[in-house]
Amino acid sequence: MLKVHEGADIATLMNELGARARAAARPLAVATTERKNAALLAMADALEANTPDILEANARDMEAGRAAGLSTALLDRLMLDEKRVAAMAAGIREIARLEDPVGQVIAAWERPNGLFIERVRTPLGVVGVIYESRPNVTADAGALCLKAGNAVILRGGSDSAHSSAAIHACLVEGLVKAGLPEDAIQRVPVTDRAAVGELLKGLDGNLDVIVPRGGRSLVERVQKEARVPVFSHLEGICHLYIDKSARLDMAVSLTVNAKMRRTGICGAAETLLVDRAAADTHLVPVLDALAAAGCEIRGDEGVRVRFPSARPATEEDWRTEYLDAIISVKLVDGVGEAIEHIETWSSHHTEAIVAEDASAVERFFNEIDSAILLHNASTQFADGGEFGMGAEIGIATGKMHARGPVGVEQLTSFKYRVRGTGQVRP
Amino acid sequence: MLKVHEGADIATLMNELGARARAAARPLAVATTERKNAALLAMADALEANTPDILEANARDMEAGRAAGLSTALLDRLMLDEKRVAAMAAGIREIARLEDPVGQVIAAWERPNGLFIERVRTPLGVVGVIYESRPNVTADAGALCLKAGNAVILRGGSDSAHSSAAIHACLVEGLVKAGLPEDAIQRVPVTDRAAVGELLKGLDGNLDVIVPRGGRSLVERVQKEARVPVFSHLEGICHLYIDKSARLDMAVSLTVNAKMRRTGICGAAETLLVDRAAADTHLVPVLDALAAAGCEIRGDEGVRVRFPSARPATEEDWRTEYLDAIISVKLVDGVGEAIEHIETWSSHHTEAIVAEDASAVERFFNEIDSAILLHNASTQFADGGEFGMGAEIGIATGKMHARGPVGVEQLTSFKYRVRGTGQVRP
């Protein structure tokens, strides 16, 4: 691995990666679906064939990680075994099966003067992905960007450098086998942090969008400093609202799933809002079930009167993404106050309502401006795979271009094709 | 008009405008189509009813403009008369007739687990429009943003301050009559340039997108400094390519229209590429027609051999947007070299091919990455109205979110609505 520590050299290196990505993006944009899929399948084969090398590289990362005192959670994310490598290969094969978004006609109409106008999907260009030490992101992000006809520059965490390099070599092998430019998927070959700064500056106009995958501090830095568009979410302060019209059994099962299925993902519920009119019927059974599942309850006054073991919730709780087995609970005056609370405190990621009253559901769906709104379903469905997109490179909470799960379709732009028969403009 | 010259005050003032816009955006996002259209029609009525006031305000701007030595072209853009005010009112009535994009379901599908997912259009939020001294932009931009459910902050040029204020008063009258928040369309009430700087900083998170309308220096500054997304084009270096398969009469009429119909608009052709195989048949008739229409020709060596009155073209010409009766002309080896030239020099706005050979057209359409590509039609059709969008707030050459004409649809975002029957994620 190349190690460069002088700022100017890093800038030169990174801008060169950008120029090479831009050059690769042109043939990639016109590559056939067959060729892209052939590359993806060859990548999956290469991952399986090179499993021993990948595991050996991963063992070096794990050893260094243990020596550096990485937490158990981080070491688990970093760790690869045969099953995980096979899962990466399977994921890439699934991306090969997805419909190719490039060239899809998304709208078409004819003008009175006979001009026929089509809006057609095109690749975005060059995508930069910055992620922490999860080696599988190398495979997922590389494959997704390729399917959408984009060149990609991958900048993984330094802790997973050897693993990522071994995986990246398999991706390049697939590209070469299919006759696609190997610069279509590049990996930043240095661990220097200045490389991230160069990506954020946009590589001299050769980077079209950045996707940060990682913890809050990484995403915050990218959102603050990036001079190019960013697809990201800072946090997922997701709400579940139980209306007085909710079926009790559904309120219980959805709350427990939304909070406890996995507490560390961005679609996990962090705040439970309960209709005051259901306080005497729904509140205690729901909180009993949460507590039985091992969840800590933090409630407002009305909650604590009815559920005395709850700790008091403060304003700080309404703005906190616990990512843990903790939930804040508040009584609200119907769907109106639920909407007010959510619009005030939400991170605009995902919110759910449990209700049988259709008018409450419509208000919830119309008046809340979050990427994903669910009715009678768990917030944990906030996921590209669950949406049927096959795979996602992340979830975005911004309102520009991509919102919600970012899959192959969201990694495209469009252009207009206009067909005439000699029309001049009067 | 409020005049504030102290930096801190401007920041406070502008951030307050932003906070008020954000507050107005919420009721606006859920306003019915009927109410929005009622406001638009009331605005159009108010413009007509207040024509004398508007013309009086405009007379003050014109007088000050003359005293300040504004060019004839700028004074013409600034000038209003009864006909121009009536045209503004008619434009707003046309926007009222457009389909409401908000709430449109743009995709819907069901998952194997029974979840029903819809992608639904929502407003973007708060739009900032920065424009030079064209008072009609006040009416157009205000009305378009309202139709898409967005709050807007208008920052017009200081030369048109009185005219814009008078027009803005009519827009507010329409909002109030329809019971919509008057902060839905705000006008920056100071001419201080620091106000633009505050818009570029994003008004404390209360500005979602900026649309600059004006000359190159304005757009360049906005693109460089804005900390929020920008819908814009820096320039329109548009190309017309004449293939050897082109019909001669069409090549002549399209070239003359693309270059000379109006030379000052962004969709005007700036460079003509002629297939070397058509040099002896098409080149001279086309250049004769351009010259007869008053166009200066700048050609490469091959062009000048055949058309000796052409001045020599240098590399500088390939990168120049003349916005004038001047055209640069180059012979190319078929559609392949035409594509190479365009990908090298184009501003990715609009390019046209004149050809009867379908395979040349397909290569042109597939391999060029510009917002608008036309076959056998004039580049001057690059316009929201001509595309059937009713009106546009500008044309964008970026690849994010909006590309090409920016109409009501492009001024929206989307969210997901997911309907379940109690599904939990396994």
Coordinates of C-alpha atoms in Angstrom, one line a residue, chain A residues 1-414:
Chain A
M1 CA 0.0 0.0 0.0
L2 CA 1.2 3.4 -1.0
K3 CA 1.7 5.7 1.9
V4 CA 2.0 9.4 1.2
H5 CA 2.0 12.0 3.9
E6 CA 2.7 15.3 2.1
G7 CA -0.5 17.3 1.4
A8 CA 0.3 18.3 -2.1
D9 CA 1.0 14.7 -3.1
I10 CA -2.3 13.6 -1.8
A11 CA -4.1 16.3 -3.7
T12 CA -2.3 15.3 -6.9
L13 CA -3.0 11.6 -6.3
M14 CA -6.7 12.2 -5.6
N15 CA -7.2 14.5 -8.5
E16 CA -5.6 11.9 -10.7
L17 CA -8.1 9.3 -9.4
G18 CA -10.8 11.7 -10.3
A19 CA -9.6 12.3 -13.8
R20 CA -9.3 8.6 -14.3
A21 CA -12.8 8.0 -13.0
R22 CA -14.2 10.7 -15.3
A23 CA -12.4 9.1 -18.3
A24 CA -13.9 5.7 -17.3
A25 CA -17.4 7.1 -16.9
R26 CA -17.8 7.8 -20.6
P27 CA -17.5 4.2 -21.9
L28 CA -19.4 3.0 -18.8
A29 CA -22.3 5.3 -19.6
V30 CA -22.8 3.6 -22.9
A31 CA -21.9 0.0 -21.8
T32 CA -24.7 -2.5 -22.6
T33 CA -26.6 -4.1 -19.8
E34 CA -25.2 -7.5 -20.8
R35 CA -21.6 -6.3 -20.4
K36 CA -22.3 -4.7 -17.0
N37 CA -24.0 -7.8 -15.8
A38 CA -21.2 -10.0 -17.2
A39 CA -18.7 -7.9 -15.1
L40 CA -20.9 -8.2 -12.0
L41 CA -21.1 -12.0 -12.3
A42 CA -17.4 -12.2 -12.9
M43 CA -16.8 -10.2 -9.8
A44 CA -19.0 -12.5 -7.7
D45 CA -17.1 -15.5 -9.1
A46 CA -13.8 -13.8 -8.3
L47 CA -14.8 -13.1 -4.7
E48 CA -15.7 -16.8 -4.2
A49 CA -12.5 -18.0 -6.0
N50 CA -10.3 -15.7 -4.0
T51 CA -11.9 -16.3 -0.6
P52 CA -8.7 -17.6 1.0
D53 CA -6.8 -14.4 0.0
I54 CA -9.6 -12.3 1.2
L55 CA -9.7 -14.1 4.6
E56 CA -6.0 -13.8 4.9
A57 CA -6.1 -10.1 4.3
N58 CA -9.0 -9.8 6.7
A59 CA -7.0 -11.7 9.4
R60 CA -4.3 -9.1 9.1
D61 CA -6.9 -6.3 9.6
M62 CA -8.4 -8.2 12.5
E63 CA -5.0 -8.7 14.2
A64 CA -4.2 -5.0 13.8
G65 CA -7.7 -4.1 15.0
R66 CA -7.3 -6.1 18.1
A67 CA -3.9 -4.7 18.8
A68 CA -5.4 -1.2 18.4
G69 CA -8.1 -2.0 20.9
L70 CA -11.1 -1.8 18.5
S71 CA -14.4 -2.5 20.3
T72 CA -16.1 -5.8 19.9
A73 CA -18.8 -4.2 17.8
L74 CA -16.3 -2.7 15.4
L75 CA -14.3 -6.0 15.2
D76 CA -17.5 -7.8 14.4
R77 CA -18.2 -5.4 11.5
L78 CA -14.7 -5.8 10.3
M79 CA -14.6 -9.6 10.5
L80 CA -15.1 -11.8 7.4
D81 CA -15.6 -15.5 7.1
E82 CA -16.5 -17.8 4.3
K83 CA -20.2 -17.1 4.8
R84 CA -19.8 -13.4 4.7
V85 CA -17.8 -13.5 1.5
A86 CA -20.4 -15.8 0.0
A87 CA -23.1 -13.3 1.0
M88 CA -21.1 -10.5 -0.7
A89 CA -21.0 -12.6 -3.9
A90 CA -24.7 -13.3 -3.6
G91 CA -25.4 -9.6 -3.2
I92 CA -23.6 -8.8 -6.4
R93 CA -25.5 -11.5 -8.3
E94 CA -28.7 -10.0 -7.0
I95 CA -27.6 -6.6 -8.4
A96 CA -26.9 -8.2 -11.7
R97 CA -30.5 -9.4 -11.8
L98 CA -31.9 -5.8 -11.2
E99 CA -33.3 -4.0 -14.1
D100 CA -30.8 -1.6 -15.7
P101 CA -32.0 1.9 -15.0
V102 CA -29.8 3.5 -17.8
G103 CA -31.8 4.2 -20.9
Q104 CA -35.2 3.8 -19.3
V105 CA -37.7 6.2 -20.7
I106 CA -39.3 7.8 -17.6
A107 CA -41.6 10.1 -19.5
A108 CA -42.6 10.8 -23.1
W109 CA -45.0 13.2 -24.8
E110 CA -45.7 14.9 -28.1
R111 CA -46.0 18.6 -28.6
P112 CA -48.6 20.2 -30.9
N113 CA -45.8 21.1 -33.3
G114 CA -44.9 17.4 -33.7
L115 CA -41.8 17.4 -31.5
F116 CA -41.6 14.1 -29.6
I117 CA -39.9 14.5 -26.2
E118 CA -38.5 11.7 -24.1
R119 CA -36.9 11.9 -20.6
V120 CA -34.4 9.2 -20.4
R121 CA -32.3 7.9 -17.5
T122 CA -28.6 8.4 -17.7
P123 CA -25.8 7.7 -15.2
L124 CA -24.9 10.4 -12.7
G125 CA -21.2 10.2 -13.5
V126 CA -18.6 9.7 -10.7
V127 CA -19.7 8.7 -7.2
G128 CA -17.5 8.9 -4.2
V129 CA -18.2 6.6 -1.3
I130 CA -16.6 7.2 2.1
Y131 CA -17.2 4.5 4.7
E132 CA -15.9 3.1 7.9
S133 CA -14.4 -0.3 8.5
R134 CA -17.1 -2.5 6.9
P135 CA -15.3 -4.4 4.1
N136 CA -18.6 -5.5 2.5
V137 CA -19.4 -1.9 1.5
T138 CA -16.6 -2.2 -1.0
A139 CA -18.4 -4.9 -2.8
D140 CA -22.0 -3.5 -2.5
A141 CA -21.1 0.1 -3.4
G142 CA -18.8 -0.9 -6.3
A143 CA -21.5 -3.2 -7.8
L144 CA -24.4 -0.8 -7.4
C145 CA -22.5 2.1 -9.0
L146 CA -21.5 -0.1 -11.9
K147 CA -25.0 -1.2 -12.5
A148 CA -26.2 2.4 -12.7
G149 CA -23.3 3.1 -15.2
N150 CA -21.3 5.3 -12.8
A151 CA -17.6 5.2 -12.0
V152 CA -16.9 5.1 -8.3
I153 CA -14.1 6.0 -6.0
L154 CA -14.2 4.0 -2.8
R155 CA -12.6 5.3 0.4
G156 CA -12.9 2.7 3.1
G157 CA -11.8 2.9 6.7
S158 CA -8.1 2.4 7.4
D159 CA -8.9 -0.5 9.7
S160 CA -10.2 -2.6 6.9
A161 CA -7.6 -1.5 4.3
H162 CA -6.2 -5.0 3.6
S163 CA -9.7 -6.6 3.4
S164 CA -11.0 -3.9 1.1
A165 CA -7.9 -4.1 -1.2
A166 CA -8.4 -7.8 -1.6
I167 CA -12.1 -7.4 -2.3
H168 CA -11.4 -4.5 -4.7
A169 CA -9.0 -6.7 -6.6
C170 CA -11.9 -9.1 -7.3
L171 CA -14.1 -6.3 -8.6
V172 CA -11.4 -5.1 -10.9
E173 CA -10.9 -8.7 -12.1
G174 CA -14.6 -8.7 -13.1
L175 CA -14.4 -5.4 -14.9
V176 CA -11.4 -6.5 -16.9
K177 CA -13.0 -9.9 -17.8
A178 CA -16.0 -8.1 -19.2
G179 CA -13.9 -5.6 -21.1
L180 CA -14.9 -2.6 -19.0
P181 CA -12.4 0.0 -17.9
E182 CA -10.7 -1.0 -14.7
D183 CA -10.8 2.6 -13.5
A184 CA -14.6 2.2 -13.3
I185 CA -14.1 1.1 -9.6
Q186 CA -11.1 2.7 -7.9
R187 CA -10.1 2.5 -4.4
V188 CA -8.2 5.3 -2.6
P189 CA -4.8 3.6 -2.2
V190 CA -3.7 5.6 0.8
T191 CA -5.0 5.7 4.4
D192 CA -4.1 9.4 4.9
R193 CA -7.1 11.4 6.2
A194 CA -6.2 14.2 3.8
A195 CA -7.7 12.0 1.0
V196 CA -11.1 12.5 2.5
G197 CA -10.6 16.2 2.4
E198 CA -9.8 16.0 -1.3
L199 CA -12.9 14.0 -2.0
L200 CA -15.0 16.7 -0.2
K201 CA -13.4 19.3 -2.4
G202 CA -14.8 17.5 -5.5
L203 CA -11.6 16.3 -7.3
D204 CA -11.5 19.3 -9.6
G205 CA -15.0 18.9 -10.9
N206 CA -14.6 15.1 -11.4
L207 CA -16.8 14.0 -8.6
D208 CA -20.6 14.3 -8.9
V209 CA -21.9 13.1 -5.6
I210 CA -20.6 11.8 -2.3
V211 CA -22.2 9.1 -0.2
P212 CA -20.9 8.9 3.4
R213 CA -21.6 5.6 5.2
G214 CA -20.7 5.6 8.8
G215 CA -21.2 7.2 12.2
R216 CA -22.5 10.6 13.0
S217 CA -19.1 12.4 13.1
L218 CA -18.2 11.2 9.6
V219 CA -21.6 12.2 8.1
E220 CA -21.6 15.5 9.9
R221 CA -18.1 16.4 8.5
V222 CA -19.2 15.4 5.0
Q223 CA -22.4 17.4 5.1
K224 CA -20.6 20.4 6.5
E225 CA -17.5 20.4 4.2
A226 CA -18.5 18.8 0.9
R227 CA -18.5 21.1 -2.1
V228 CA -20.5 18.5 -4.1
P229 CA -23.9 17.0 -3.5
V230 CA -24.2 14.5 -0.7
F231 CA -26.7 11.6 -0.3
S232 CA -26.9 11.0 3.4
H233 CA -28.8 11.0 6.7
L234 CA -27.3 12.3 9.9
E235 CA -29.5 10.3 12.1
G236 CA -32.8 8.4 12.3
I237 CA -35.0 9.8 15.0
C238 CA -37.9 7.7 14.0
H239 CA -41.3 7.9 15.6
L240 CA -44.2 5.5 16.1
Y241 CA -47.6 7.0 16.9
I242 CA -50.4 4.9 18.3
D243 CA -53.8 6.4 17.6
K244 CA -56.8 5.8 19.7
S245 CA -58.2 3.8 16.8
A246 CA -55.3 1.4 16.8
R247 CA -55.8 -2.3 17.3
L248 CA -54.1 -3.1 20.6
D249 CA -52.4 -6.3 19.4
M250 CA -51.0 -4.5 16.4
A251 CA -49.8 -1.6 18.6
V252 CA -47.9 -4.0 20.8
S253 CA -46.3 -6.1 18.0
L254 CA -45.4 -3.1 15.9
T255 CA -43.9 -1.1 18.7
V256 CA -41.8 -4.0 19.9
N257 CA -40.5 -4.7 16.4
A258 CA -39.9 -1.1 15.5
K259 CA -37.8 -0.6 18.7
M260 CA -36.3 -3.9 19.5
R261 CA -35.8 -6.0 16.3
R262 CA -32.4 -4.3 15.9
T263 CA -31.8 -1.3 18.0
G264 CA -28.7 -0.1 16.2
I265 CA -30.1 0.6 12.7
C266 CA -31.3 4.0 11.5
G267 CA -34.9 2.8 11.0
A268 CA -35.3 1.8 14.7
A269 CA -38.0 3.7 16.5
E270 CA -36.6 6.1 19.1
T271 CA -39.8 7.9 20.3
L272 CA -43.3 6.4 20.9
L273 CA -46.2 8.8 20.8
V274 CA -49.5 7.5 22.3
D275 CA -52.8 9.2 21.8
R276 CA -54.0 10.5 25.2
A277 CA -57.4 8.9 24.3
A278 CA -55.7 5.5 24.3
A279 CA -53.7 6.1 27.4
D280 CA -55.9 3.9 29.6
T281 CA -56.2 1.1 27.1
H282 CA -53.0 0.9 25.0
L283 CA -50.2 2.5 26.9
V284 CA -49.5 0.0 29.6
P285 CA -49.8 -3.2 27.5
V286 CA -47.4 -1.7 25.0
L287 CA -44.9 -0.6 27.6
D288 CA -45.1 -3.9 29.4
A289 CA -44.2 -5.7 26.2
L290 CA -41.3 -3.3 25.6
A291 CA -40.0 -3.7 29.1
A292 CA -40.4 -7.5 28.9
A293 CA -38.2 -7.3 25.7
G294 CA -35.5 -5.5 27.7
C295 CA -36.2 -1.9 26.8
E296 CA -35.7 1.0 29.1
I297 CA -38.7 3.4 29.1
R298 CA -38.4 7.1 29.5
G299 CA -41.8 8.8 29.8
D300 CA -43.3 12.2 30.2
E301 CA -45.5 12.9 33.3
G302 CA -48.7 11.3 31.8
V303 CA -46.8 8.2 31.0
R304 CA -45.1 7.9 34.4
V305 CA -48.4 8.3 36.2
R306 CA -49.6 5.1 34.4
F307 CA -46.3 3.3 34.2
P308 CA -44.3 4.3 37.3
S309 CA -41.2 2.3 36.5
A310 CA -40.5 4.7 33.6
R311 CA -37.7 7.1 34.1
P312 CA -38.5 10.8 33.5
A313 CA -38.0 12.0 29.9
T314 CA -36.5 15.4 29.3
E315 CA -36.5 17.5 26.2
E316 CA -33.1 16.0 25.5
D317 CA -34.8 12.6 24.9
W318 CA -37.0 14.0 22.1
R319 CA -33.9 14.9 20.1
T320 CA -31.8 11.7 20.9
E321 CA -31.2 8.8 18.6
Y322 CA -30.4 6.1 21.2
L323 CA -29.5 3.3 18.8
D324 CA -30.0 1.2 21.9
A325 CA -32.7 -0.5 23.9
I326 CA -34.1 2.7 25.2
I327 CA -37.3 4.5 24.1
S328 CA -38.8 7.9 24.9
V329 CA -42.6 7.9 25.3
K330 CA -45.1 10.8 25.3
L331 CA -48.8 11.2 25.4
V332 CA -50.2 13.5 22.7
D333 CA -53.6 14.9 22.0
G334 CA -54.4 12.9 18.9
V335 CA -52.8 12.8 15.5
G336 CA -52.5 16.6 15.4
E337 CA -50.2 16.8 18.3
A338 CA -48.3 13.7 17.1
I339 CA -47.6 15.6 13.8
E340 CA -46.5 18.7 15.7
H341 CA -44.1 16.7 17.8
I342 CA -42.7 14.9 14.8
E343 CA -42.3 18.0 12.7
T344 CA -40.5 19.6 15.7
W345 CA -38.1 16.8 16.6
S346 CA -37.9 14.3 13.8
S347 CA -34.8 13.9 11.6
H348 CA -37.2 13.4 8.7
H349 CA -36.1 9.8 8.1
T350 CA -39.1 7.4 8.9
E351 CA -42.3 7.7 11.0
A352 CA -45.1 5.2 11.5
I353 CA -48.8 5.4 12.6
V354 CA -50.8 2.6 14.0
A355 CA -54.5 3.3 13.4
E356 CA -57.7 2.0 11.9
D357 CA -59.1 5.6 11.4
A358 CA -58.4 6.4 7.8
S359 CA -58.6 10.2 8.3
A360 CA -55.9 10.1 11.0
V361 CA -53.7 8.1 8.6
E362 CA -54.3 10.6 5.7
R363 CA -53.3 13.6 8.0
F364 CA -50.2 11.7 9.1
F365 CA -49.3 10.9 5.5
N366 CA -50.0 14.4 4.2
E367 CA -48.7 16.7 6.9
I368 CA -45.4 15.0 7.9
D369 CA -42.5 15.8 5.7
S370 CA -40.2 12.7 6.2
A371 CA -38.7 10.5 3.6
I372 CA -40.7 7.4 4.6
L373 CA -44.1 7.3 6.3
L374 CA -45.7 3.9 7.2
H375 CA -49.2 2.9 8.3
N376 CA -49.6 -0.2 10.4
A377 CA -46.1 -1.4 9.6
S378 CA -42.8 -1.4 11.5
T379 CA -40.3 1.5 11.0
Q380 CA -37.7 -1.2 10.5
F381 CA -38.9 -1.6 7.0
A382 CA -37.0 1.6 6.1
D383 CA -34.5 -0.3 3.9
G384 CA -33.8 -0.5 0.2
G385 CA -34.0 -4.3 0.2
E386 CA -37.4 -4.2 2.0
F387 CA -38.6 -1.7 -0.6
G388 CA -37.7 -4.1 -3.4
M389 CA -34.9 -2.0 -4.7
G390 CA -32.6 -5.0 -4.4
A391 CA -29.8 -3.1 -2.6
E392 CA -29.1 0.4 -1.4
I393 CA -26.0 2.4 -1.1
G394 CA -27.5 4.3 1.9
I395 CA -30.6 6.2 3.0
A396 CA -31.0 9.9 2.3
T397 CA -33.0 12.4 4.3
G398 CA -32.3 15.4 2.0
K399 CA -35.0 16.5 -0.4
M400 CA -32.8 16.8 -3.5
H401 CA -32.6 14.1 -6.1
A402 CA -32.6 11.0 -3.8
R403 CA -34.7 10.6 -0.7
G404 CA -35.2 7.5 1.3
P405 CA -33.3 4.3 0.2
V406 CA -30.6 5.1 -2.5
G407 CA -30.7 2.3 -5.0
V408 CA -29.6 2.0 -8.6
E409 CA -32.4 4.2 -9.8
Q410 CA -31.5 7.0 -7.4
L411 CA -27.9 6.8 -8.7
T412 CA -29.0 8.0 -12.1
S413 CA -29.8 11.4 -13.7
F414 CA -31.7 12.0 -16.9

